[in-house]
Coordinates of C-alpha atoms in Angstrom, one line a residue:
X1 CA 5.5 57.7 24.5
X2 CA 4.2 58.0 27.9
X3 CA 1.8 55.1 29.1
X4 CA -0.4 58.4 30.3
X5 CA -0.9 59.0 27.1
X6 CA -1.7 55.5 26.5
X7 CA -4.6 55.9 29.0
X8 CA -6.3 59.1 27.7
X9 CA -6.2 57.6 24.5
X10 CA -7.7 54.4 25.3
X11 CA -10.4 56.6 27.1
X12 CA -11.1 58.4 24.0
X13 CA -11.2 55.7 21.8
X14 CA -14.0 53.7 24.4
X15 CA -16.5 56.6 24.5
X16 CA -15.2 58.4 21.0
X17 CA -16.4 61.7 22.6
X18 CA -13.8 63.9 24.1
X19 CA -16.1 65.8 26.5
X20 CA -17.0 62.2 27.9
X21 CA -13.5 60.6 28.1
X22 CA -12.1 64.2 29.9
X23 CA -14.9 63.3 33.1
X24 CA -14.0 59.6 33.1
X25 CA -10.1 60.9 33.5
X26 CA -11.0 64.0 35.5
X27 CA -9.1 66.6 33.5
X28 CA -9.8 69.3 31.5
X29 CA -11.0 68.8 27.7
X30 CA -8.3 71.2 26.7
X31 CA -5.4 69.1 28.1
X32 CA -6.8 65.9 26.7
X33 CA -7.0 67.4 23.4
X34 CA -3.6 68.3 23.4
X35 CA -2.2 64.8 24.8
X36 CA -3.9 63.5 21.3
X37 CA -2.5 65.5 19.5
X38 CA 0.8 65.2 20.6
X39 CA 0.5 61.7 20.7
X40 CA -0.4 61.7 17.1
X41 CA 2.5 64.0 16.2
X42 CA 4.8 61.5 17.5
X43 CA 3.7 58.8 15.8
X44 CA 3.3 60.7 12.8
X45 CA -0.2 59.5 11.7
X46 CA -3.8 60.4 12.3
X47 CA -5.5 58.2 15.0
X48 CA -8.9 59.8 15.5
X49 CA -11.2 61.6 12.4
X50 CA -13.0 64.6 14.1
X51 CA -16.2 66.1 12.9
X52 CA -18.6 68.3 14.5
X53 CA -20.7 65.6 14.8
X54 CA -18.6 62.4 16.1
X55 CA -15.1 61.3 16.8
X56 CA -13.9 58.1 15.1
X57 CA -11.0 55.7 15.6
X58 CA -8.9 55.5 12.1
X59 CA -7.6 52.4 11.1
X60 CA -4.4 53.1 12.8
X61 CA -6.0 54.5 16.1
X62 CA -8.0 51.1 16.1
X63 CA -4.7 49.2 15.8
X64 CA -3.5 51.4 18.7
X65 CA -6.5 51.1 20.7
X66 CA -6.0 47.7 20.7
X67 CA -2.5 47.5 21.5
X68 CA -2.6 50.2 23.6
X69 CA -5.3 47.9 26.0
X70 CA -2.5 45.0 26.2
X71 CA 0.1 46.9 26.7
X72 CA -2.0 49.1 30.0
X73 CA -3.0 45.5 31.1
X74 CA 0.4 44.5 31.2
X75 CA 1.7 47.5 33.0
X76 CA -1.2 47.3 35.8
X77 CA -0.2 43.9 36.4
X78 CA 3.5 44.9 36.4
X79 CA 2.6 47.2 39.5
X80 CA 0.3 44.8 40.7
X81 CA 2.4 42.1 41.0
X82 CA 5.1 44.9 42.3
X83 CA 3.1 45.9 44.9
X84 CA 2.0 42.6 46.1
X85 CA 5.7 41.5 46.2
X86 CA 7.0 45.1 48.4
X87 CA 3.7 44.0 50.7
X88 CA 4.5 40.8 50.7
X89 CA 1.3 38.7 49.2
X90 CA 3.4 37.6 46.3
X91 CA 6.9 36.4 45.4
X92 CA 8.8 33.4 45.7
X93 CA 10.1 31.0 48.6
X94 CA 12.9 29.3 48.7
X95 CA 13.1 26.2 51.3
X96 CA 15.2 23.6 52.2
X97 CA 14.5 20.4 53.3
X98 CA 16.7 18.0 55.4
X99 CA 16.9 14.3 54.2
X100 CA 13.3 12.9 54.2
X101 CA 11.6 15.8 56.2
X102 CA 9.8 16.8 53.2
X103 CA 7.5 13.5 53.1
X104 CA 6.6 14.6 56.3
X105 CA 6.2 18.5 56.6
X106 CA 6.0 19.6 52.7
X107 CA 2.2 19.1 51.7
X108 CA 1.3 20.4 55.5
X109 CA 3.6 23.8 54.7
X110 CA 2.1 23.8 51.0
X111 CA -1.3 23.9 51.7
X112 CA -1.0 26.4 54.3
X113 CA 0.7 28.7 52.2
X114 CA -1.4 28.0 49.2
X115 CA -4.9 29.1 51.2
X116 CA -3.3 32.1 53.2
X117 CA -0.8 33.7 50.0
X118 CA -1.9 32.2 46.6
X119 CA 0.5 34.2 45.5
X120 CA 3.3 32.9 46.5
X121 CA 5.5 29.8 45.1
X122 CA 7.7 27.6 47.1
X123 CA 10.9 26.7 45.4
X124 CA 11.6 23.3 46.7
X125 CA 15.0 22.1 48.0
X126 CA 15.4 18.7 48.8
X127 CA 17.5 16.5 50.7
X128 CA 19.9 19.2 51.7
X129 CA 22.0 18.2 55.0
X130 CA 21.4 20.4 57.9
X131 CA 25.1 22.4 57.9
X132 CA 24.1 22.8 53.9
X133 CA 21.0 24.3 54.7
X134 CA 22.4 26.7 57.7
X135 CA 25.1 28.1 54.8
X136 CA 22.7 28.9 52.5
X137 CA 20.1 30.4 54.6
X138 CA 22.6 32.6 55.9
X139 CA 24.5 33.6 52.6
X140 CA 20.4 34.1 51.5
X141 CA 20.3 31.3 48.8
X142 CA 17.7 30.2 50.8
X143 CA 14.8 31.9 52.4
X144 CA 14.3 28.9 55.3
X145 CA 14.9 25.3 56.0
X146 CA 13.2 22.4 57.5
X147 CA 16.3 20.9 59.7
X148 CA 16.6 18.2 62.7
X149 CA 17.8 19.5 66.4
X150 CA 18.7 22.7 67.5
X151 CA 21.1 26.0 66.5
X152 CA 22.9 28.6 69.0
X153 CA 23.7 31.2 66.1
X154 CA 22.4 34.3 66.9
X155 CA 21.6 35.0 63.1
X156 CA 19.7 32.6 62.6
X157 CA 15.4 32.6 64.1
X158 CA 14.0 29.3 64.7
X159 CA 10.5 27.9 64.6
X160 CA 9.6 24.9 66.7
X161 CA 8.1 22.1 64.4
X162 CA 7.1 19.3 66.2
X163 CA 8.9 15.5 66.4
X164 CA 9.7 12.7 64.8
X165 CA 10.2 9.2 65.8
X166 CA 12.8 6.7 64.8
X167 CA 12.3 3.1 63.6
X168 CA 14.4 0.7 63.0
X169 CA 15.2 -0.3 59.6
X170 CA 16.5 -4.0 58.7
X171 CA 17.1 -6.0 56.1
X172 CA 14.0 -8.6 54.6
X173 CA 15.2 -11.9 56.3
X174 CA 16.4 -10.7 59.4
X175 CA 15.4 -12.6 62.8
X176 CA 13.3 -9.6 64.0
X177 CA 11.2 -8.9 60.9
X178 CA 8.6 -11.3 61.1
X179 CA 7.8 -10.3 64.6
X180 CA 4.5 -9.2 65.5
X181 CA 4.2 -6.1 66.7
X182 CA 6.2 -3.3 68.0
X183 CA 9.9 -4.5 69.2
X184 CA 11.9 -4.0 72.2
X185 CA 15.2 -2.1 72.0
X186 CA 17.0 -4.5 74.3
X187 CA 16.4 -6.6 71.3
X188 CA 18.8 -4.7 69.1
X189 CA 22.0 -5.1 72.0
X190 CA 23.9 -7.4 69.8
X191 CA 23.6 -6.3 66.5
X192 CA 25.6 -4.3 64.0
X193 CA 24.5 -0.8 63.0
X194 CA 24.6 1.3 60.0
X195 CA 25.2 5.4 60.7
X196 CA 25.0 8.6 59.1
X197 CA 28.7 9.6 58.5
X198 CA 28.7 12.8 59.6
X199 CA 29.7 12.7 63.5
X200 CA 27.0 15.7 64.2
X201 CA 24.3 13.8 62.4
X202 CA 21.2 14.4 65.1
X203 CA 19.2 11.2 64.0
X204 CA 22.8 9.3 65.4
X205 CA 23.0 11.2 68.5
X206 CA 19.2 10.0 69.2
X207 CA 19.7 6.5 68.3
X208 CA 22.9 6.6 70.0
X209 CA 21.2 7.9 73.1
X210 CA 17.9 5.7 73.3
X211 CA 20.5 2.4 73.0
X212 CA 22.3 3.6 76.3
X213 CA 19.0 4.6 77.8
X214 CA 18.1 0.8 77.2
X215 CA 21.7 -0.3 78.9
X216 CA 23.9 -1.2 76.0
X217 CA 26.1 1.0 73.4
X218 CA 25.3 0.1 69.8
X219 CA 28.5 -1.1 67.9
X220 CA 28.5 1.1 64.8
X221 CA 29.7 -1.5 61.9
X222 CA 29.2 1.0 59.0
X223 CA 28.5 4.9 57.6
X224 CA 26.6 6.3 54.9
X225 CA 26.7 9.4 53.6
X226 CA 23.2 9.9 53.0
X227 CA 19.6 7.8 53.6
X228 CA 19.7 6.5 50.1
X229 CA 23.4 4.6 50.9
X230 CA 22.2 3.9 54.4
X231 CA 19.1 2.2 53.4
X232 CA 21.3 -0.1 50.6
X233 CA 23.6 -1.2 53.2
X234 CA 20.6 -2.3 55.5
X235 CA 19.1 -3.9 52.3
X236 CA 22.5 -5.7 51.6
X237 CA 22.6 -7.1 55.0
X238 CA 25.2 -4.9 56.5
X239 CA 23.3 -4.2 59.6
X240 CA 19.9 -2.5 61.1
X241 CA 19.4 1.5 61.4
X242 CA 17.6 3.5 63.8
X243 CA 15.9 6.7 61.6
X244 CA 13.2 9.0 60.8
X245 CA 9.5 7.3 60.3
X246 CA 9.6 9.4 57.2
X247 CA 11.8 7.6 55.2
X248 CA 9.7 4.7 55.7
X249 CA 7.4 6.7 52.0
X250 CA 10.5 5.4 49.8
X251 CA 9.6 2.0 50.0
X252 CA 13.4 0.9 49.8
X253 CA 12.8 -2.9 48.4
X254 CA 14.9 -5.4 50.4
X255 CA 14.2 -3.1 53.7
X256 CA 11.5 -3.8 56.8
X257 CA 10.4 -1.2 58.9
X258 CA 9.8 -1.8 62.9
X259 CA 8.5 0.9 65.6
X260 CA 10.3 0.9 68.7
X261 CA 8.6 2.5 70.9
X262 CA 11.6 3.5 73.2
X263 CA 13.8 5.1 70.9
X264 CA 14.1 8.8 71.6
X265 CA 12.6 11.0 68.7
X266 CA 14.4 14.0 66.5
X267 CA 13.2 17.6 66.7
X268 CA 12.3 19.2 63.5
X269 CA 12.5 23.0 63.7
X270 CA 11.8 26.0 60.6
X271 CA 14.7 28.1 60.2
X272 CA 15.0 31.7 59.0
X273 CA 17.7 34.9 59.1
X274 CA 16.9 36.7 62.2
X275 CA 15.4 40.0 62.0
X276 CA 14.8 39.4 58.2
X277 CA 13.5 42.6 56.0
X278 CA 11.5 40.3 53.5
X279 CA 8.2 41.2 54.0
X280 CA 7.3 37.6 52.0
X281 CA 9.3 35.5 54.4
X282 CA 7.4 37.5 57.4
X283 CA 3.6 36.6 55.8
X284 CA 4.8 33.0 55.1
X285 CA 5.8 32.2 58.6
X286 CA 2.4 33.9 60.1
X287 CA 0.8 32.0 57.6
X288 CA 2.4 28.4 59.2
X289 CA 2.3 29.9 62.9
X290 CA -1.6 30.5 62.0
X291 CA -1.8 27.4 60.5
X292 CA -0.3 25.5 63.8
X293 CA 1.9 24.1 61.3
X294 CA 4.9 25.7 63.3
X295 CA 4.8 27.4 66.9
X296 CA 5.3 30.7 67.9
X297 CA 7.3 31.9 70.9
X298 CA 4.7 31.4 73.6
X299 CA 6.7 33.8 75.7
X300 CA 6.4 36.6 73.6
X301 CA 2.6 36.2 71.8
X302 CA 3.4 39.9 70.2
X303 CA 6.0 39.0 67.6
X304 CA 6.7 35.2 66.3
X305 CA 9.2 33.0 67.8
X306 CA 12.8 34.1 68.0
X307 CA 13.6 31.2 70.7
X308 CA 16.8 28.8 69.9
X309 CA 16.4 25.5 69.1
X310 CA 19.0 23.5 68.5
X311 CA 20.0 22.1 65.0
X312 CA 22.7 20.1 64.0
X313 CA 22.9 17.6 60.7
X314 CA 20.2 15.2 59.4

């Protein structure tokens, strides 16, 4: 059964005049006489009772004409939704979020998507470690990532997002967590620190760095593998931690949160395949260049950003 046959009989069935439905569907009479015909030789019944006079639906042309009207409402959004996918105003996004970046950047990146492309659905990733991320954005089990620092591989297109700063993170008790105010880092010269594990762990290299900048190198008493055993070993007393203002939204109990002002902050960058073909990944990021949510190359204002930024692990 062919769904045009579906349509010429739904047409028929609205007007139940053949003359009618043959305009509406700009063909001949003849030709839409002999779809219904055939139509009704194939399913081996009767579906409309002719006269001179009228045309009427039988009871099991009314069953069809009702079917038929799902089943052609179906199939238009079928191509529809087909369409809207190959032009890229529909589909789904997979992303990837570094530790705690998605407090920070996932309702901005949501709602810019959701007024630009409504449809379109993010598939969130969460908590996914920066050399994590890069695999799977460039085996394509994800479509971007939301990562910390910078990346040199060529197949891989960056997005500039903006900063974050570090605070320090101790443990309820400590000398420093009933002062007022914003601390110094000198302050911090003689205690014990709690790292990220993972040697290429941006957030460390910045902490790391804004402790020399203030004359002293930190003594790194402990790792954790992630900000959820980082945050229990400051809570446990272990030591104090220099990282991301966004994980400050978990509310770890046991933990107080400081700004220091001279800590050095992390970049946050968007990153995509270079020279991707999916025309959903190329409306999202115009969506979130348009949206100022991430930049654009400034050098090059005719095509988005395919400048280098580099990115290493949360």
């Amino acid at each position: 059964m062919e769904i045009k046959a579906l349509r010429y009989f739904t047409a028929v069935a609205e007007t139940l005049h053949f003359g009618e439905a043959a305009m509406r569907l700009h063909i001949a009479q003849p030709v839409l006489s002999q779809t219904i015909a055939r139509l009704e030789k194939e399913l081996g019944t009767t579906l409309l009772n002719r006269t001179t006079r009228k045309v009427e639906l039988t009871d099991a042309g009314a069953y069809l004409n009702r079917e038929a009207r799902r089943v052609l409402a179906d199939v238009d959004s079928m191509f529809a939704g087909v369409r809207n996918i190959a032009g890229g105003s529909a589909g789904i996004i997979r992303i990837g979020f570094t530790g705690t970046t998605g407090f920070a950047q996932l309702a901005r990146i949501k709602q810019a998507v959701a007024e630009a492309l409504p449809n379109i659905t993010l598939e969130v990733h969460t908590d996914l470690l920066t050399p994590a991320q890069l695999e799977r954005i460039r085996n394509g089990q994800l479509d971007m990532g939301i990562l910390r620092g910078h990346t040199s591989d060529p197949a891989l297109e960056t997005y500039p997002l903006g900063t974050e700063k570090l605070v320090a993170a101790m443990p309820e008790g400590h000398r420093l967590a009933s002062v007022e105010g914003e601390l110094a880092l000198k302050e911090f010269e003689e205690e014990h620190f709690i790292a990220f594990g993972d040697q290429r762990s941006n957030v460390n290299a910045r902490a790391v760095a804004s402790c020399h900048a203030a004359g002293f190198t930190p003594h790194i008493a402990h790792t954790a593998p992630g900000t959820a055993g980082l945050l229990a070993l400051v809570a446990a007393g272990a030591g104090v931690a220099f990282i991301p203002e966004s994980v400050q939204a978990l509310r770890p109990q046991g933990v107080v949160f400081k700004s220091v002002p001279e800590t050095l902050p992390t970049d946050l960058a968007l990153v995509t395949r270079a020279g991707t073909s999916s025309p959903v990944v190329k409306h999202v990021i115009e969506a979130l260049v348009d949206n100022d949510v991430v930049s654009a190359d400034a050098d090059n204002p005719d095509r988005l950003n395919n400048k280098q930024v580099p990115v290493t692990q949360a």
